[in-house]
Amino acid sequence: MHGFYSSETPSGENAVVQMQLEALESAGHEVRLFAVYTDDFSLGVTYKLRTAINVATGDGYDPSDELKAFQPDVVHIHNLFPNFSTRWLSGWTGPVTTTVHNFRPLCASGNLFRDGASCTLCPTSGQIHGVIHKCYKGSTVATVPLAIRNRRGLHGDSLLQRADRIIFLSDRALKTYADYGLDPSKATIIPNFVRPTEIKAGEDSASTAWLYAGRLTSDKGILSLVQAWPSDVRLDVYGDGPEMRRLQELAGPSVVLHGAVFRDTVLKAVSAAQGVVIPSRWAEGMPTIYIEALAAGVPVLAKSGNSAADDVLISRAGLVFNEWNEVPGLIDSIRLSHIEIRRAAIDRYHENFTEPIWTSRIEKLYSEFITHSL
């Protein structure tokens, strides 16, 4: 079950849901996608008001009748925000699991990040701080419904309380939720995957360009990265967002801004890149671009504090920087150890992020529910 985000903002989460659906079908499972699409709902003139009410009250699209007709062994939820109802959860008696992709139950903006730094005011001192700082879309009015929904913390979150098992994409994300009251006994870690057919693993290229792909927002660290980027190394930036204009002002001749492009274009660019940079200043779950880099055997340079950086320290598939002024030197270090790092990246991909590994893990999780219900 998934509420698809607007196509105006390319979403890795949307792509992941589609890939997981196809993986389960390929493994022989009968799967039905219960979905709502922001693109469809947002056409109405009352959309913003209606979704605000939905978020604050738990109202919205109710899939109960369709679920009763289908009678699934397990309901797997990815995203209910903002168009699905949450009220139906209390009446559904079958097993429920959910994958947590962000920190929205704790934070209106979903990333525990504000004004250039980590921010935990809302989960520690009350959701009114999100309203004061206009944390959702820079709007007081837009933030109020989320503050109302999150006012009782994780113990008041309908989905997390109802779910029998909660899937996290990384240790860092699980620990963050556990620190704010989530019962860790309900949690498990199952990272996402990408398919090797989508990327030509280990393809060598004469290109000396590095790559960034993602939203152009301050929490992604792209502005600081561009300011620290060396003038003699090309950086290809794929994506769009509110910081595009500022980025255009800051970008030197070595930074090439491609704007929003189709995912296939990014995948081809990844396989040809000398390296992928993940400068996110918030934890994230596990960025898809990181897994795509591993699958392609491409070194990763990551900012400490995000989940990709945590994995790089395990995999040795690149290097991690703490300060922005370290970036030029680490690019040189990766260049000198390029072959070894490529091999480490591919090894890590096959060890932890392939479709068969994900399928095996999710089947094991589902079987717990099915066995229990027999």
Coordinates of C-alpha atoms in Angstrom, one line a residue, residues 77-80 86 89 96-99 156-164 166 186:
I77 CA 2.4 -0.3 4.0
H78 CA 4.9 2.1 2.6
N79 CA 3.3 5.5 2.8
L80 CA -0.2 6.7 3.9
T86 CA -5.4 5.8 9.1
L89 CA -6.1 0.4 10.8
V96 CA 0.3 -5.4 9.1
T97 CA 3.9 -4.4 8.4
T98 CA 5.3 -1.0 7.4
T99 CA 8.5 0.3 5.9
G156 CA 0.1 8.3 19.2
D157 CA 1.1 7.3 15.7
S158 CA -1.7 5.1 14.4
L159 CA 0.4 3.2 11.9
L160 CA 3.5 2.5 14.0
Q161 CA 1.3 1.4 16.9
R162 CA -0.8 -0.9 14.8
A163 CA 2.0 -2.4 12.8
D164 CA 3.0 -5.9 13.9
I166 CA 8.3 -2.2 11.4
K186 CA 8.8 -4.7 16.7

